[in-house]
JSON list of C-alpha atoms in Angstrom, two decimals:
[
{"chain": "U", "resi": 1, "resn": "MET", "atom": "CA", "xyz": [117.17, 74.72, 101.89]},
{"chain": "U", "resi": 2, "resn": "THR", "atom": "CA", "xyz": [117.31, 77.79, 99.63]},
{"chain": "U", "resi": 3, "resn": "THR", "atom": "CA", "xyz": [120.69, 79.52, 99.51]},
{"chain": "U", "resi": 4, "resn": "THR", "atom": "CA", "xyz": [120.92, 83.10, 100.76]},
{"chain": "U", "resi": 5, "resn": "ARG", "atom": "CA", "xyz": [123.08, 85.82, 99.29]},
{"chain": "U", "resi": 6, "resn": "VAL", "atom": "CA", "xyz": [124.17, 89.30, 100.37]},
{"chain": "U", "resi": 7, "resn": "GLU", "atom": "CA", "xyz": [123.69, 92.34, 98.15]},
{"chain": "U", "resi": 8, "resn": "THR", "atom": "CA", "xyz": [124.50, 96.03, 98.64]},
{"chain": "U", "resi": 9, "resn": "LEU", "atom": "CA", "xyz": [121.78, 98.54, 97.77]},
{"chain": "U", "resi": 10, "resn": "SER", "atom": "CA", "xyz": [122.15, 102.32, 97.42]},
{"chain": "U", "resi": 11, "resn": "LEU", "atom": "CA", "xyz": [120.03, 104.69, 99.52]},
{"chain": "U", "resi": 12, "resn": "THR", "atom": "CA", "xyz": [118.92, 108.19, 98.58]},
{"chain": "U", "resi": 13, "resn": "ASP", "atom": "CA", "xyz": [120.92, 109.68, 101.46]},
{"chain": "U", "resi": 14, "resn": "GLY", "atom": "CA", "xyz": [124.15, 108.35, 99.98]},
{"chain": "U", "resi": 15, "resn": "ARG", "atom": "CA", "xyz": [124.49, 105.39, 102.31]},
{"chain": "U", "resi": 16, "resn": "GLU", "atom": "CA", "xyz": [124.77, 101.79, 101.20]},
{"chain": "U", "resi": 17, "resn": "LEU", "atom": "CA", "xyz": [122.61, 99.09, 102.76]},
{"chain": "U", "resi": 18, "resn": "ARG", "atom": "CA", "xyz": [123.62, 95.46, 102.93]},
{"chain": "U", "resi": 19, "resn": "VAL", "atom": "CA", "xyz": [120.76, 92.98, 102.67]},
{"chain": "U", "resi": 20, "resn": "THR", "atom": "CA", "xyz": [120.51, 89.21, 102.96]},
{"chain": "U", "resi": 21, "resn": "ILE", "atom": "CA", "xyz": [118.19, 87.77, 100.31]},
{"chain": "U", "resi": 22, "resn": "ALA", "atom": "CA", "xyz": [116.63, 84.42, 99.45]},
{"chain": "U", "resi": 23, "resn": "GLU", "atom": "CA", "xyz": [114.43, 83.81, 96.42]},
{"chain": "U", "resi": 24, "resn": "PRO", "atom": "CA", "xyz": [112.02, 80.89, 96.04]},
{"chain": "U", "resi": 25, "resn": "ASP", "atom": "CA", "xyz": [112.58, 78.40, 93.24]},
{"chain": "U", "resi": 26, "resn": "SER", "atom": "CA", "xyz": [108.83, 78.22, 92.59]},
{"chain": "U", "resi": 27, "resn": "ALA", "atom": "CA", "xyz": [106.15, 80.90, 92.07]},
{"chain": "U", "resi": 28, "resn": "VAL", "atom": "CA", "xyz": [106.46, 83.89, 94.43]},
{"chain": "U", "resi": 29, "resn": "ARG", "atom": "CA", "xyz": [103.59, 84.15, 96.92]},
{"chain": "U", "resi": 30, "resn": "GLY", "atom": "CA", "xyz": [104.62, 87.60, 98.09]},
{"chain": "U", "resi": 31, "resn": "GLY", "atom": "CA", "xyz": [107.51, 89.43, 99.70]},
{"chain": "U", "resi": 32, "resn": "LEU", "atom": "CA", "xyz": [108.63, 89.59, 103.32]},
{"chain": "U", "resi": 33, "resn": "VAL", "atom": "CA", "xyz": [111.06, 92.02, 104.90]},
{"chain": "U", "resi": 34, "resn": "VAL", "atom": "CA", "xyz": [112.75, 90.26, 107.83]},
{"chain": "U", "resi": 35, "resn": "LEU", "atom": "CA", "xyz": [114.05, 92.50, 110.62]},
{"chain": "U", "resi": 36, "resn": "HIS", "atom": "CA", "xyz": [116.79, 90.99, 112.74]},
{"chain": "U", "resi": 37, "resn": "GLU", "atom": "CA", "xyz": [117.36, 90.66, 116.47]},
{"chain": "U", "resi": 38, "resn": "ALA", "atom": "CA", "xyz": [119.63, 92.83, 118.63]},
{"chain": "U", "resi": 39, "resn": "ARG", "atom": "CA", "xyz": [122.73, 90.77, 117.77]},
{"chain": "U", "resi": 40, "resn": "GLY", "atom": "CA", "xyz": [122.40, 91.49, 114.07]},
{"chain": "U", "resi": 41, "resn": "ILE", "atom": "CA", "xyz": [122.41, 89.07, 111.13]},
{"chain": "U", "resi": 42, "resn": "THR", "atom": "CA", "xyz": [122.90, 85.77, 112.91]},
{"chain": "U", "resi": 43, "resn": "THR", "atom": "CA", "xyz": [122.90, 82.23, 111.54]},
{"chain": "U", "resi": 44, "resn": "GLY", "atom": "CA", "xyz": [119.33, 81.97, 112.80]},
{"chain": "U", "resi": 45, "resn": "VAL", "atom": "CA", "xyz": [118.27, 85.02, 110.79]},
{"chain": "U", "resi": 46, "resn": "ARG", "atom": "CA", "xyz": [119.85, 83.63, 107.62]},
{"chain": "U", "resi": 47, "resn": "THR", "atom": "CA", "xyz": [118.14, 80.29, 108.23]},
{"chain": "U", "resi": 48, "resn": "LEU", "atom": "CA", "xyz": [114.81, 82.04, 108.66]},
{"chain": "U", "resi": 49, "resn": "VAL", "atom": "CA", "xyz": [115.25, 83.99, 105.41]},
{"chain": "U", "resi": 50, "resn": "SER", "atom": "CA", "xyz": [116.07, 80.76, 103.64]},
{"chain": "U", "resi": 51, "resn": "SER", "atom": "CA", "xyz": [113.11, 78.94, 105.20]},
{"chain": "U", "resi": 52, "resn": "LEU", "atom": "CA", "xyz": [110.69, 81.65, 104.10]},
{"chain": "U", "resi": 53, "resn": "ALA", "atom": "CA", "xyz": [111.96, 81.30, 100.54]},
{"chain": "U", "resi": 54, "resn": "ASP", "atom": "CA", "xyz": [111.35, 77.57, 100.78]},
{"chain": "U", "resi": 55, "resn": "GLU", "atom": "CA", "xyz": [107.74, 78.46, 101.62]},
{"chain": "U", "resi": 56, "resn": "GLY", "atom": "CA", "xyz": [107.45, 80.58, 98.47]},
{"chain": "U", "resi": 57, "resn": "TRP", "atom": "CA", "xyz": [108.19, 84.02, 99.93]},
{"chain": "U", "resi": 58, "resn": "LEU", "atom": "CA", "xyz": [110.71, 86.42, 98.41]},
{"chain": "U", "resi": 59, "resn": "ALA", "atom": "CA", "xyz": [112.60, 87.32, 101.59]},
{"chain": "U", "resi": 60, "resn": "ILE", "atom": "CA", "xyz": [114.95, 90.21, 102.25]},
{"chain": "U", "resi": 61, "resn": "ALA", "atom": "CA", "xyz": [116.63, 91.10, 105.56]},
{"chain": "U", "resi": 62, "resn": "PRO", "atom": "CA", "xyz": [118.18, 94.59, 105.81]},
{"chain": "U", "resi": 63, "resn": "HIS", "atom": "CA", "xyz": [121.35, 94.78, 107.90]},
{"chain": "U", "resi": 64, "resn": "LEU", "atom": "CA", "xyz": [120.21, 97.46, 110.36]},
{"chain": "U", "resi": 65, "resn": "TYR", "atom": "CA", "xyz": [123.70, 97.99, 111.79]},
{"chain": "U", "resi": 66, "resn": "ASP", "atom": "CA", "xyz": [126.80, 99.11, 109.92]},
{"chain": "U", "resi": 67, "resn": "GLU", "atom": "CA", "xyz": [128.33, 95.75, 110.84]},
{"chain": "U", "resi": 68, "resn": "ASP", "atom": "CA", "xyz": [126.62, 92.39, 110.42]},
{"chain": "U", "resi": 69, "resn": "ARG", "atom": "CA", "xyz": [127.03, 91.18, 114.02]},
{"chain": "U", "resi": 70, "resn": "VAL", "atom": "CA", "xyz": [127.57, 92.85, 117.39]},
{"chain": "U", "resi": 71, "resn": "HIS", "atom": "CA", "xyz": [128.53, 91.28, 120.69]},
{"chain": "U", "resi": 72, "resn": "GLY", "atom": "CA", "xyz": [128.45, 91.94, 124.43]},
{"chain": "U", "resi": 73, "resn": "ASP", "atom": "CA", "xyz": [128.25, 95.55, 125.56]},
{"chain": "U", "resi": 74, "resn": "ASP", "atom": "CA", "xyz": [128.21, 96.75, 121.95]},
{"chain": "U", "resi": 75, "resn": "ILE", "atom": "CA", "xyz": [124.64, 95.46, 121.61]},
{"chain": "U", "resi": 76, "resn": "ARG", "atom": "CA", "xyz": [123.23, 97.96, 124.10]},
{"chain": "U", "resi": 77, "resn": "ASP", "atom": "CA", "xyz": [125.20, 100.78, 122.47]},
{"chain": "U", "resi": 78, "resn": "ARG", "atom": "CA", "xyz": [123.85, 99.96, 118.98]},
{"chain": "U", "resi": 79, "resn": "VAL", "atom": "CA", "xyz": [120.26, 99.65, 120.21]},
{"chain": "U", "resi": 80, "resn": "SER", "atom": "CA", "xyz": [120.44, 102.98, 122.09]},
{"chain": "U", "resi": 81, "resn": "LYS", "atom": "CA", "xyz": [121.45, 104.73, 118.84]},
{"chain": "U", "resi": 82, "resn": "LEU", "atom": "CA", "xyz": [118.66, 103.34, 116.65]},
{"chain": "U", "resi": 83, "resn": "SER", "atom": "CA", "xyz": [116.98, 106.04, 114.59]},
{"chain": "U", "resi": 84, "resn": "GLY", "atom": "CA", "xyz": [113.37, 105.65, 113.50]},
{"chain": "U", "resi": 85, "resn": "ASP", "atom": "CA", "xyz": [113.95, 107.71, 110.35]},
{"chain": "U", "resi": 86, "resn": "ARG", "atom": "CA", "xyz": [116.95, 105.64, 109.34]},
{"chain": "U", "resi": 87, "resn": "LEU", "atom": "CA", "xyz": [115.19, 102.36, 110.05]},
{"chain": "U", "resi": 88, "resn": "LEU", "atom": "CA", "xyz": [112.18, 103.41, 107.98]},
{"chain": "U", "resi": 89, "resn": "ALA", "atom": "CA", "xyz": [114.53, 104.44, 105.17]},
{"chain": "U", "resi": 90, "resn": "ASP", "atom": "CA", "xyz": [116.19, 101.01, 105.30]},
{"chain": "U", "resi": 91, "resn": "THR", "atom": "CA", "xyz": [112.88, 99.14, 105.21]},
{"chain": "U", "resi": 92, "resn": "ASP", "atom": "CA", "xyz": [111.63, 101.41, 102.42]},
{"chain": "U", "resi": 93, "resn": "VAL", "atom": "CA", "xyz": [114.60, 100.33, 100.30]},
{"chain": "U", "resi": 94, "resn": "ALA", "atom": "CA", "xyz": [113.70, 96.70, 100.95]},
{"chain": "U", "resi": 95, "resn": "PHE", "atom": "CA", "xyz": [110.09, 97.36, 99.91]},
{"chain": "U", "resi": 96, "resn": "VAL", "atom": "CA", "xyz": [111.29, 99.09, 96.73]},
{"chain": "U", "resi": 97, "resn": "TRP", "atom": "CA", "xyz": [113.48, 96.07, 95.98]},
{"chain": "U", "resi": 98, "resn": "LEU", "atom": "CA", "xyz": [110.45, 93.79, 96.33]},
{"chain": "U", "resi": 99, "resn": "GLY", "atom": "CA", "xyz": [108.37, 96.08, 94.14]},
{"chain": "U", "resi": 100, "resn": "GLN", "atom": "CA", "xyz": [111.01, 96.00, 91.42]},
{"chain": "U", "resi": 101, "resn": "ARG", "atom": "CA", "xyz": [110.54, 92.23, 91.36]},
{"chain": "U", "resi": 102, "resn": "GLY", "atom": "CA", "xyz": [106.82, 92.45, 90.80]},
{"chain": "U", "resi": 103, "resn": "VAL", "atom": "CA", "xyz": [105.54, 92.26, 94.37]},
{"chain": "U", "resi": 104, "resn": "GLY", "atom": "CA", "xyz": [102.68, 94.69, 94.97]},
{"chain": "U", "resi": 105, "resn": "ALA", "atom": "CA", "xyz": [102.30, 96.58, 98.25]},
{"chain": "U", "resi": 106, "resn": "ASP", "atom": "CA", "xyz": [99.32, 94.43, 99.25]},
{"chain": "U", "resi": 107, "resn": "ARG", "atom": "CA", "xyz": [101.53, 91.33, 99.01]},
{"chain": "U", "resi": 108, "resn": "MET", "atom": "CA", "xyz": [104.40, 92.84, 101.04]},
{"chain": "U", "resi": 109, "resn": "GLY", "atom": "CA", "xyz": [104.83, 92.15, 104.72]},
{"chain": "U", "resi": 110, "resn": "VAL", "atom": "CA", "xyz": [107.33, 92.69, 107.51]},
{"chain": "U", "resi": 111, "resn": "VAL", "atom": "CA", "xyz": [108.33, 90.19, 110.19]},
{"chain": "U", "resi": 112, "resn": "GLY", "atom": "CA", "xyz": [110.58, 91.26, 113.05]},
{"chain": "U", "resi": 113, "resn": "PHE", "atom": "CA", "xyz": [112.23, 89.60, 116.03]},
{"chain": "U", "resi": 114, "resn": "ASP", "atom": "CA", "xyz": [113.40, 91.26, 119.25]},
{"chain": "U", "resi": 115, "resn": "ILE", "atom": "CA", "xyz": [114.40, 94.83, 118.28]},
{"chain": "U", "resi": 116, "resn": "GLY", "atom": "CA", "xyz": [113.33, 93.92, 114.75]},
{"chain": "U", "resi": 117, "resn": "GLY", "atom": "CA", "xyz": [109.90, 93.20, 116.17]},
{"chain": "U", "resi": 118, "resn": "THR", "atom": "CA", "xyz": [109.81, 96.71, 117.61]},
{"chain": "U", "resi": 119, "resn": "VAL", "atom": "CA", "xyz": [110.75, 98.17, 114.24]},
{"chain": "U", "resi": 120, "resn": "ALA", "atom": "CA", "xyz": [108.16, 95.99, 112.50]},
{"chain": "U", "resi": 121, "resn": "MET", "atom": "CA", "xyz": [105.37, 97.60, 114.53]},
{"chain": "U", "resi": 122, "resn": "VAL", "atom": "CA", "xyz": [106.73, 101.09, 113.83]},
{"chain": "U", "resi": 123, "resn": "VAL", "atom": "CA", "xyz": [106.73, 100.23, 110.12]},
{"chain": "U", "resi": 124, "resn": "ALA", "atom": "CA", "xyz": [103.17, 98.89, 110.40]},
{"chain": "U", "resi": 125, "resn": "ALA", "atom": "CA", "xyz": [102.10, 102.24, 111.86]},
{"chain": "U", "resi": 126, "resn": "SER", "atom": "CA", "xyz": [103.93, 104.26, 109.22]},
{"chain": "U", "resi": 127, "resn": "ARG", "atom": "CA", "xyz": [103.62, 102.44, 105.90]},
{"chain": "U", "resi": 128, "resn": "THR", "atom": "CA", "xyz": [100.79, 100.93, 103.85]},
{"chain": "U", "resi": 129, "resn": "ILE", "atom": "CA", "xyz": [101.68, 97.28, 103.32]},
{"chain": "U", "resi": 130, "resn": "GLY", "atom": "CA", "xyz": [99.85, 93.97, 103.52]},
{"chain": "U", "resi": 131, "resn": "ALA", "atom": "CA", "xyz": [100.71, 92.67, 107.00]},
{"chain": "U", "resi": 132, "resn": "ALA", "atom": "CA", "xyz": [103.17, 92.79, 109.87]},
{"chain": "U", "resi": 133, "resn": "VAL", "atom": "CA", "xyz": [104.29, 90.43, 112.64]},
{"chain": "U", "resi": 134, "resn": "THR", "atom": "CA", "xyz": [106.19, 91.36, 115.80]},
{"chain": "U", "resi": 135, "resn": "VAL", "atom": "CA", "xyz": [107.85, 88.56, 117.76]},
{"chain": "U", "resi": 136, "resn": "GLN", "atom": "CA", "xyz": [108.91, 89.55, 121.26]},
{"chain": "U", "resi": 137, "resn": "GLY", "atom": "CA", "xyz": [109.42, 93.24, 120.43]},
{"chain": "U", "resi": 138, "resn": "PRO", "atom": "CA", "xyz": [110.65, 95.30, 123.43]},
{"chain": "U", "resi": 139, "resn": "GLY", "atom": "CA", "xyz": [110.05, 98.99, 124.00]},
{"chain": "U", "resi": 140, "resn": "ILE", "atom": "CA", "xyz": [106.34, 98.64, 124.74]},
{"chain": "U", "resi": 141, "resn": "LEU", "atom": "CA", "xyz": [106.00, 101.32, 127.42]},
{"chain": "U", "resi": 142, "resn": "GLU", "atom": "CA", "xyz": [109.44, 102.95, 127.25]},
{"chain": "U", "resi": 143, "resn": "PRO", "atom": "CA", "xyz": [111.22, 103.63, 123.93]},
{"chain": "U", "resi": 144, "resn": "LEU", "atom": "CA", "xyz": [114.26, 101.53, 123.05]},
{"chain": "U", "resi": 145, "resn": "SER", "atom": "CA", "xyz": [116.10, 104.68, 122.01]},
{"chain": "U", "resi": 146, "resn": "ASP", "atom": "CA", "xyz": [115.57, 108.43, 121.71]},
{"chain": "U", "resi": 147, "resn": "GLY", "atom": "CA", "xyz": [114.92, 107.87, 118.01]},
{"chain": "U", "resi": 148, "resn": "LEU", "atom": "CA", "xyz": [112.06, 105.38, 118.41]},
{"chain": "U", "resi": 149, "resn": "PRO", "atom": "CA", "xyz": [108.58, 105.69, 119.93]},
{"chain": "U", "resi": 150, "resn": "ALA", "atom": "CA", "xyz": [107.14, 103.45, 122.62]},
{"chain": "U", "resi": 151, "resn": "LEU", "atom": "CA", "xyz": [104.97, 100.82, 120.95]},
{"chain": "U", "resi": 152, "resn": "VAL", "atom": "CA", "xyz": [101.85, 101.82, 122.90]},
{"chain": "U", "resi": 153, "resn": "ASP", "atom": "CA", "xyz": [102.20, 105.29, 121.40]},
{"chain": "U", "resi": 154, "resn": "VAL", "atom": "CA", "xyz": [101.98, 104.06, 117.80]},
{"chain": "U", "resi": 155, "resn": "ALA", "atom": "CA", "xyz": [99.47, 101.26, 118.35]},
{"chain": "U", "resi": 156, "resn": "ALA", "atom": "CA", "xyz": [96.47, 103.39, 117.37]},
{"chain": "U", "resi": 157, "resn": "ASP", "atom": "CA", "xyz": [98.20, 104.31, 114.09]},
{"chain": "U", "resi": 158, "resn": "LEU", "atom": "CA", "xyz": [98.52, 100.77, 112.73]},
{"chain": "U", "resi": 159, "resn": "SER", "atom": "CA", "xyz": [97.74, 100.90, 109.01]},
{"chain": "U", "resi": 160, "resn": "CYS", "atom": "CA", "xyz": [98.03, 97.20, 108.17]},
{"chain": "U", "resi": 161, "resn": "PRO", "atom": "CA", "xyz": [97.03, 93.94, 109.87]},
{"chain": "U", "resi": 162, "resn": "TRP", "atom": "CA", "xyz": [99.47, 93.40, 112.76]},
{"chain": "U", "resi": 163, "resn": "LEU", "atom": "CA", "xyz": [100.14, 90.35, 114.94]},
{"chain": "U", "resi": 164, "resn": "GLY", "atom": "CA", "xyz": [102.17, 90.51, 118.17]},
{"chain": "U", "resi": 165, "resn": "ILE", "atom": "CA", "xyz": [103.65, 87.35, 119.69]},
{"chain": "U", "resi": 166, "resn": "TYR", "atom": "CA", "xyz": [104.95, 87.59, 123.26]},
{"chain": "U", "resi": 167, "resn": "ARG", "atom": "CA", "xyz": [105.92, 85.35, 126.15]},
{"chain": "U", "resi": 168, "resn": "ASP", "atom": "CA", "xyz": [103.47, 84.83, 128.98]},
{"chain": "U", "resi": 169, "resn": "ASP", "atom": "CA", "xyz": [105.87, 86.37, 131.50]},
{"chain": "U", "resi": 170, "resn": "ASP", "atom": "CA", "xyz": [105.48, 89.82, 129.91]},
{"chain": "U", "resi": 171, "resn": "SER", "atom": "CA", "xyz": [101.81, 89.88, 130.86]},
{"chain": "U", "resi": 172, "resn": "GLU", "atom": "CA", "xyz": [101.40, 93.41, 132.28]},
{"chain": "U", "resi": 173, "resn": "GLU", "atom": "CA", "xyz": [103.14, 95.29, 129.46]},
{"chain": "U", "resi": 174, "resn": "VAL", "atom": "CA", "xyz": [101.63, 93.03, 126.81]},
{"chain": "U", "resi": 175, "resn": "SER", "atom": "CA", "xyz": [98.15, 93.58, 128.24]},
{"chain": "U", "resi": 176, "resn": "LYS", "atom": "CA", "xyz": [98.64, 97.33, 127.90]},
{"chain": "U", "resi": 177, "resn": "LEU", "atom": "CA", "xyz": [99.80, 96.85, 124.32]},
{"chain": "U", "resi": 178, "resn": "ARG", "atom": "CA", "xyz": [96.75, 94.72, 123.55]},
{"chain": "U", "resi": 179, "resn": "ASP", "atom": "CA", "xyz": [94.49, 97.44, 124.98]},
{"chain": "U", "resi": 180, "resn": "ALA", "atom": "CA", "xyz": [96.27, 100.08, 122.88]},
{"chain": "U", "resi": 181, "resn": "VAL", "atom": "CA", "xyz": [95.93, 98.27, 119.55]},
{"chain": "U", "resi": 182, "resn": "ILE", "atom": "CA", "xyz": [92.18, 97.89, 120.01]},
{"chain": "U", "resi": 183, "resn": "SER", "atom": "CA", "xyz": [91.84, 101.55, 119.02]},
{"chain": "U", "resi": 184, "resn": "SER", "atom": "CA", "xyz": [93.52, 100.99, 115.64]},
{"chain": "U", "resi": 185, "resn": "GLU", "atom": "CA", "xyz": [91.33, 100.76, 112.54]},
{"chain": "U", "resi": 186, "resn": "THR", "atom": "CA", "xyz": [92.87, 97.55, 111.20]},
{"chain": "U", "resi": 187, "resn": "ALA", "atom": "CA", "xyz": [92.92, 93.89, 112.15]},
{"chain": "U", "resi": 188, "resn": "SER", "atom": "CA", "xyz": [95.28, 93.20, 115.04]},
{"chain": "U", "resi": 189, "resn": "ASP", "atom": "CA", "xyz": [95.94, 90.50, 117.59]},
{"chain": "U", "resi": 190, "resn": "VAL", "atom": "CA", "xyz": [98.31, 89.83, 120.48]},
{"chain": "U", "resi": 191, "resn": "ILE", "atom": "CA", "xyz": [99.02, 86.25, 121.46]},
{"chain": "U", "resi": 192, "resn": "ARG", "atom": "CA", "xyz": [101.13, 84.84, 124.29]},
{"chain": "U", "resi": 193, "resn": "PHE", "atom": "CA", "xyz": [103.29, 81.80, 123.70]},
{"chain": "U", "resi": 194, "resn": "ASP", "atom": "CA", "xyz": [106.74, 80.48, 124.32]},
{"chain": "U", "resi": 195, "resn": "VAL", "atom": "CA", "xyz": [108.24, 82.32, 121.35]},
{"chain": "U", "resi": 196, "resn": "SER", "atom": "CA", "xyz": [110.26, 79.24, 120.38]},
{"chain": "U", "resi": 197, "resn": "SER", "atom": "CA", "xyz": [107.15, 77.10, 120.02]},
{"chain": "U", "resi": 198, "resn": "ASP", "atom": "CA", "xyz": [106.13, 75.67, 116.68]},
{"chain": "U", "resi": 199, "resn": "GLU", "atom": "CA", "xyz": [102.56, 76.80, 117.26]},
{"chain": "U", "resi": 200, "resn": "ALA", "atom": "CA", "xyz": [103.59, 80.44, 117.65]},
{"chain": "U", "resi": 201, "resn": "TRP", "atom": "CA", "xyz": [105.58, 80.37, 114.44]},
{"chain": "U", "resi": 202, "resn": "ALA", "atom": "CA", "xyz": [102.71, 78.65, 112.65]},
{"chain": "U", "resi": 203, "resn": "ARG", "atom": "CA", "xyz": [100.43, 81.49, 113.80]},
{"chain": "U", "resi": 204, "resn": "ALA", "atom": "CA", "xyz": [102.89, 84.03, 112.36]},
{"chain": "U", "resi": 205, "resn": "LEU", "atom": "CA", "xyz": [103.00, 82.27, 109.00]},
{"chain": "U", "resi": 206, "resn": "ASN", "atom": "CA", "xyz": [99.23, 81.91, 108.95]},
{"chain": "U", "resi": 207, "resn": "TRP", "atom": "CA", "xyz": [98.88, 85.63, 109.61]},
{"chain": "U", "resi": 208, "resn": "VAL", "atom": "CA", "xyz": [100.97, 86.71, 106.63]},
{"chain": "U", "resi": 209, "resn": "ASP", "atom": "CA", "xyz": [99.43, 84.03, 104.43]},
{"chain": "U", "resi": 210, "resn": "ALA", "atom": "CA", "xyz": [95.92, 85.21, 105.29]},
{"chain": "U", "resi": 211, "resn": "HIS", "atom": "CA", "xyz": [96.60, 88.88, 104.64]},
{"chain": "U", "resi": 212, "resn": "LEU", "atom": "CA", "xyz": [99.11, 88.90, 101.76]},
{"chain": "U", "resi": 213, "resn": "ARG", "atom": "CA", "xyz": [96.79, 88.03, 98.90]}
]
C-alpha cells in the first residue's frame, strides 16, 4: 500500500492548511481531493487516500478542521461552525496543488464522506472540475451549519458530473435530492446501497474513472 505523508500548504488568507497526500508509483490517471468525515482525518481516511494512489490517482485530503481528529461532543461543535467560503478555499488549494503537478481541471475530482460528502456536492455546484462523488452526505433538506447551504438548494447548480451514494433508510430525503438534481444541466445519479458495500464503492470508482479523462 502506498505511503501517505502530511504537508502544510499556505493559503491566500494567511492560514496554513495541512493535507494528507499519497502519490502513485505509476502513471497518474488524474487527481482526487478526498474530503473527510465528521471525525476528521481518521485511519480510514488515510487508508482510502493510500488506496486511491494504488489505483493510479494522485490523492490529497485537506484537513478541514484546525486539529486532525475530534471526538465526542466536539464533533457537533466543529460541524456547526463549518464555513462554506473557508471550505471552498481549502479545496481550491488542493486543486491548485494538483494543477501544479500537471493534472488538468478535467482530470480533477472530489470524493467526500459524511460531512465531506456534503462539501463535495457544494464544490460540485461551485467549481468546474471533472467529477464529484458524495457518500452519505447529510444536510439534504436542512443545512449542516449557518455557513453551508442545504444540498437540495444547490442541486440545480451542479457544474460537473455528480454521483450521490446513500443508504436505503434515508429514502424520503434522498428522493427529494434525486428530484432536485434532475434540474441540473450535467450528468448526475443517486444510488441507494449499504455504504460499506463493495458494489457501492465500485460504483464510485467507476464514476470518477468514466468522467476524469
